[in-house]
Amino acid sequence: MAHPTPAPDAARRAADDIELTVALAEYTKILEMRRAVSDQAHNRYNFFLVIATAVAAVSAGLLGSAIDQNVKIGAVATLGTLVLLMGPAVFARQLRYTGASQRYGLAEQTLRTYLVRRAPDLAPFVLLPTLDDNGLFPPPASRFHLRMRDAVGLAATIGLVNSALFAMGGGLLAAAARAPGWAVTVLALALFAAAAALHLWWVSRTVRANFAGNQRLLADRPLPRLTRPEIPDQSAPHLTP
């Protein structure tokens, strides 16, 4: 005798949806990887700030001490050289983290687009941007706002710290050469402005290059349009022999 079997509930249907299961697993993995990159970037940024601050404090203490002048200048020069060498390396690493974060962001946005295309009725409730629309939080449109966003990032902040250290090193060299005070000040300001402009230009260039690469990736791998998935009719009972 055949007995009616109720249709699978929503949880069972979701578990049987292989495409949705894989998409959600991939989305979770991308979120974890993006969070790991963000944590690494912040840790590297904090480490560099701690080192730079410690070197500045030690240098100030040495300059104000009564030890031999040659020893004092040699120690300060050594510490300053180490920080100046570390700064560009940390800056370049932060640019790598920025590129990785943008790639993970594109992957996250692509999967979010897939989920919204599967469930079009959900689109009004998705506030973050998808590839089909900008959502309620669109990226900056004007060039000025884009540059401002780049200027307050971790890489640009490290660039400003590098510029300040570079200007301070140039000012100390000028002061050691018995240059007048106004010349030392002008030289330090000029070095800071030139180094800061170079760092910010490099950040903007890298961001634009990453964006162009992501656009080429989307052009090479166009996303297909999806049809709405069929949902089993729960009103009709399933019969088993």
CSV table of C-alpha atoms in Angstrom, one decimal:
chain,number,residue,atom,x,y,z
A,1,MET,CA,0.0,0.0,0.0
A,2,ALA,CA,1.3,3.4,-1.0
A,3,HIS,CA,1.6,6.0,1.7
A,4,PRO,CA,1.9,9.7,0.8
A,5,THR,CA,5.3,11.3,1.6
A,6,PRO,CA,5.5,15.0,2.3
A,7,ALA,CA,7.6,17.1,0.0
A,8,PRO,CA,11.1,18.0,1.3
A,9,ASP,CA,11.2,21.1,3.4
A,10,ALA,CA,13.3,24.2,2.5
A,11,ALA,CA,16.3,23.0,4.4
A,12,ARG,CA,16.3,19.7,2.7
A,13,ARG,CA,16.0,21.3,-0.7
A,14,ALA,CA,18.9,23.7,0.1
A,15,ALA,CA,21.0,20.7,1.2
A,16,ASP,CA,20.3,19.0,-2.1
A,17,ASP,CA,21.2,22.1,-4.2
A,18,ILE,CA,24.8,21.3,-5.1
A,19,GLU,CA,25.4,24.6,-6.9
A,20,LEU,CA,24.1,26.7,-4.0
A,21,THR,CA,26.2,24.6,-1.5
A,22,VAL,CA,29.4,25.1,-3.5
A,23,ALA,CA,28.7,28.8,-3.9
A,24,LEU,CA,28.1,29.4,-0.2
A,25,ALA,CA,31.2,27.4,0.7
A,26,GLU,CA,33.3,29.4,-1.8
A,27,TYR,CA,31.8,32.6,-0.5
A,28,THR,CA,32.8,31.7,3.1
A,29,LYS,CA,36.3,30.8,2.0
A,30,ILE,CA,36.7,34.1,0.2
A,31,LEU,CA,35.5,36.0,3.3
A,32,GLU,CA,38.1,34.2,5.4
A,33,MET,CA,40.9,34.9,3.0
A,34,ARG,CA,40.0,38.5,2.7
A,35,ARG,CA,39.9,38.8,6.5
A,36,ALA,CA,43.3,37.2,6.8
A,37,VAL,CA,44.8,39.6,4.3
A,38,SER,CA,43.3,42.5,6.2
A,39,ASP,CA,44.7,41.3,9.5
A,40,GLN,CA,48.1,40.8,7.9
A,41,ALA,CA,48.0,44.4,6.5
A,42,HIS,CA,47.1,45.9,9.8
A,43,ASN,CA,49.7,43.9,11.7
A,44,ARG,CA,52.4,44.9,9.2
A,45,TYR,CA,51.3,48.6,9.5
A,46,ASN,CA,51.3,48.5,13.3
A,47,PHE,CA,54.7,46.8,13.4
A,48,PHE,CA,56.2,49.5,11.1
A,49,LEU,CA,54.7,52.3,13.2
A,50,VAL,CA,56.1,50.8,16.4
A,51,ILE,CA,59.6,50.4,14.9
A,52,ALA,CA,59.6,53.9,13.4
A,53,THR,CA,58.4,55.4,16.7
A,54,ALA,CA,61.0,53.5,18.7
A,55,VAL,CA,63.8,54.5,16.4
A,56,ALA,CA,62.7,58.2,16.6
A,57,ALA,CA,62.6,58.0,20.4
A,58,VAL,CA,66.0,56.3,20.6
A,59,SER,CA,67.5,58.8,18.2
A,60,ALA,CA,66.2,61.8,20.1
A,61,GLY,CA,67.6,60.3,23.3
A,62,LEU,CA,71.0,59.8,21.7
A,63,LEU,CA,71.1,63.3,20.3
A,64,GLY,CA,70.4,64.7,23.7
A,65,SER,CA,72.9,62.6,25.6
A,66,ALA,CA,76.5,63.5,26.5
A,67,ILE,CA,78.2,60.6,24.8
A,68,ASP,CA,80.9,61.0,22.1
A,69,GLN,CA,79.7,63.0,19.1
A,70,ASN,CA,81.0,60.5,16.5
A,71,VAL,CA,79.4,57.6,18.3
A,72,LYS,CA,76.1,59.5,18.6
A,73,ILE,CA,76.0,60.4,14.9
A,74,GLY,CA,77.0,56.8,13.9
A,75,ALA,CA,74.2,55.2,16.0
A,76,VAL,CA,71.6,57.6,14.8
A,77,ALA,CA,72.6,57.2,11.2
A,78,THR,CA,72.5,53.4,11.5
A,79,LEU,CA,69.1,53.4,13.0
A,80,GLY,CA,67.8,55.9,10.5
A,81,THR,CA,69.2,53.8,7.6
A,82,LEU,CA,67.5,50.7,8.8
A,83,VAL,CA,64.1,52.4,9.1
A,84,LEU,CA,64.6,54.0,5.7
A,85,LEU,CA,65.3,50.6,4.2
A,86,MET,CA,62.4,49.0,5.9
A,87,GLY,CA,59.9,51.7,4.9
A,88,PRO,CA,59.9,51.0,1.2
A,89,ALA,CA,59.7,47.3,1.7
A,90,VAL,CA,56.7,47.6,4.0
A,91,PHE,CA,55.1,50.1,1.6
A,92,ALA,CA,55.5,47.6,-1.3
A,93,ARG,CA,54.1,44.8,0.8
A,94,GLN,CA,51.0,46.9,1.7
A,95,LEU,CA,50.4,47.5,-2.1
A,96,ARG,CA,50.4,43.7,-2.5
A,97,TYR,CA,47.9,43.4,0.3
A,98,THR,CA,45.7,46.1,-1.4
A,99,GLY,CA,45.8,44.2,-4.7
A,100,ALA,CA,44.9,40.9,-3.0
A,101,SER,CA,42.0,42.6,-1.1
A,102,GLN,CA,40.6,44.0,-4.4
A,103,ARG,CA,40.8,40.6,-6.0
A,104,TYR,CA,39.0,38.9,-3.1
A,105,GLY,CA,36.5,41.7,-3.2
A,106,LEU,CA,35.8,41.1,-6.9
A,107,ALA,CA,35.4,37.3,-6.2
A,108,GLU,CA,33.0,38.1,-3.3
A,109,GLN,CA,31.0,40.5,-5.5
A,110,THR,CA,30.8,37.9,-8.3
A,111,LEU,CA,29.4,35.3,-6.0
A,112,ARG,CA,27.0,37.8,-4.5
A,113,THR,CA,25.8,38.5,-8.0
A,114,TYR,CA,25.3,34.8,-8.6
A,115,LEU,CA,23.2,34.5,-5.4
A,116,VAL,CA,21.1,37.5,-6.3
A,117,ARG,CA,20.5,36.3,-9.9
A,118,ARG,CA,19.3,33.0,-8.4
A,119,ALA,CA,16.8,34.8,-6.2
A,120,PRO,CA,15.8,38.0,-8.0
A,121,ASP,CA,13.2,38.9,-5.3
A,122,LEU,CA,16.1,39.2,-2.9
A,123,ALA,CA,17.8,42.0,-4.9
A,124,PRO,CA,16.1,44.9,-3.1
A,125,PHE,CA,17.4,43.7,0.2
A,126,VAL,CA,21.0,43.3,-0.8
A,127,LEU,CA,22.7,46.6,0.1
A,128,LEU,CA,26.2,45.8,-1.0
A,129,PRO,CA,27.1,46.3,-4.7
A,130,THR,CA,26.8,43.5,-7.2
A,131,LEU,CA,28.0,43.3,-10.8
A,132,ASP,CA,24.5,44.2,-11.9
A,133,ASP,CA,24.1,47.4,-9.8
A,134,ASN,CA,26.0,49.6,-7.3
A,135,GLY,CA,23.7,48.8,-4.4
A,136,LEU,CA,23.2,51.4,-1.7
A,137,PHE,CA,26.9,51.8,-1.1
A,138,PRO,CA,28.4,52.7,-4.5
A,139,PRO,CA,32.2,53.4,-4.8
A,140,PRO,CA,33.3,57.0,-5.3
A,141,ALA,CA,32.6,58.2,-8.8
A,142,SER,CA,34.7,61.4,-9.0
A,143,ARG,CA,38.5,61.3,-9.5
A,144,PHE,CA,38.9,63.6,-6.4
A,145,HIS,CA,37.1,61.2,-4.1
A,146,LEU,CA,39.0,58.2,-5.5
A,147,ARG,CA,42.3,59.9,-4.7
A,148,MET,CA,41.1,60.9,-1.3
A,149,ARG,CA,40.1,57.2,-0.6
A,150,ASP,CA,43.6,56.1,-1.7
A,151,ALA,CA,45.3,58.8,0.4
A,152,VAL,CA,43.8,57.5,3.6
A,153,GLY,CA,44.6,53.8,3.1
A,154,LEU,CA,47.3,51.9,4.9
A,155,ALA,CA,49.8,52.0,2.0
A,156,ALA,CA,49.4,55.8,1.6
A,157,THR,CA,49.8,56.3,5.4
A,158,ILE,CA,53.0,54.3,5.4
A,159,GLY,CA,54.1,56.4,2.4
A,160,LEU,CA,53.6,59.6,4.4
A,161,VAL,CA,55.6,58.1,7.3
A,162,ASN,CA,58.4,57.2,4.9
A,163,SER,CA,58.3,60.7,3.5
A,164,ALA,CA,58.6,62.2,7.0
A,165,LEU,CA,61.5,60.0,7.8
A,166,PHE,CA,63.2,60.8,4.5
A,167,ALA,CA,62.7,64.5,5.1
A,168,MET,CA,64.1,64.2,8.6
A,169,GLY,CA,67.1,62.3,7.3
A,170,GLY,CA,67.8,64.9,4.7
A,171,GLY,CA,67.4,67.7,7.3
A,172,LEU,CA,69.8,66.0,9.7
A,173,LEU,CA,72.4,65.7,6.9
A,174,ALA,CA,72.0,69.3,6.0
A,175,ALA,CA,72.3,70.3,9.7
A,176,ALA,CA,75.5,68.2,10.0
A,177,ALA,CA,76.9,70.0,7.0
A,178,ARG,CA,76.5,73.3,8.9
A,179,ALA,CA,73.7,74.6,6.6
A,180,PRO,CA,71.7,77.6,7.9
A,181,GLY,CA,68.4,76.8,9.7
A,182,TRP,CA,66.2,78.2,6.9
A,183,ALA,CA,68.0,76.0,4.4
A,184,VAL,CA,67.5,72.9,6.5
A,185,THR,CA,63.8,73.7,6.9
A,186,VAL,CA,63.3,74.3,3.1
A,187,LEU,CA,65.2,71.2,2.2
A,188,ALA,CA,63.2,69.0,4.7
A,189,LEU,CA,59.8,70.4,3.4
A,190,ALA,CA,60.9,69.9,-0.2
A,191,LEU,CA,62.0,66.3,0.4
A,192,PHE,CA,58.7,65.6,2.3
A,193,ALA,CA,56.5,67.0,-0.5
A,194,ALA,CA,58.4,65.2,-3.3
A,195,ALA,CA,58.5,61.8,-1.4
A,196,ALA,CA,54.8,62.1,-0.4
A,197,ALA,CA,53.7,62.9,-4.0
A,198,LEU,CA,55.7,59.9,-5.3
A,199,HIS,CA,54.2,57.6,-2.8
A,200,LEU,CA,50.6,58.8,-3.4
A,201,TRP,CA,51.2,58.5,-7.2
A,202,TRP,CA,52.4,55.0,-6.8
A,203,VAL,CA,49.4,54.0,-4.7
A,204,SER,CA,47.0,55.5,-7.3
A,205,ARG,CA,48.9,53.8,-10.1
A,206,THR,CA,48.7,50.4,-8.4
A,207,VAL,CA,45.0,50.8,-7.6
A,208,ARG,CA,44.2,51.7,-11.2
A,209,ALA,CA,46.3,48.8,-12.5
A,210,ASN,CA,44.5,46.3,-10.2
A,211,PHE,CA,41.1,47.7,-11.3
A,212,ALA,CA,42.1,47.3,-15.0
A,213,GLY,CA,43.2,43.8,-14.4
A,214,ASN,CA,40.0,42.9,-12.7
A,215,GLN,CA,38.0,44.4,-15.6
A,216,ARG,CA,40.0,42.3,-18.0
A,217,LEU,CA,39.3,39.2,-16.0
A,218,LEU,CA,35.5,39.9,-16.1
A,219,ALA,CA,35.8,40.6,-19.9
A,220,ASP,CA,37.6,37.3,-20.4
A,221,ARG,CA,35.1,35.3,-18.3
A,222,PRO,CA,31.7,36.8,-18.9
A,223,LEU,CA,29.1,35.7,-16.4
A,224,PRO,CA,26.0,33.9,-17.8
A,225,ARG,CA,22.5,35.1,-17.0
A,226,LEU,CA,20.6,32.6,-14.8
A,227,THR,CA,17.1,31.4,-15.0
A,228,ARG,CA,15.1,31.2,-11.8
A,229,PRO,CA,15.5,27.8,-10.3
A,230,GLU,CA,12.5,25.5,-10.1
A,231,ILE,CA,11.1,25.0,-6.7
A,232,PRO,CA,9.3,21.7,-6.1
A,233,ASP,CA,5.5,22.0,-5.6
A,234,GLN,CA,4.8,21.1,-2.0
A,235,SER,CA,1.1,20.9,-2.5
A,236,ALA,CA,1.3,17.7,-4.4
A,237,PRO,CA,2.2,14.6,-2.2
A,238,HIS,CA,5.0,12.3,-3.4
A,239,LEU,CA,3.9,8.6,-3.4
A,240,THR,CA,6.2,5.7,-2.7
A,241,PRO,CA,5.4,2.2,-3.6
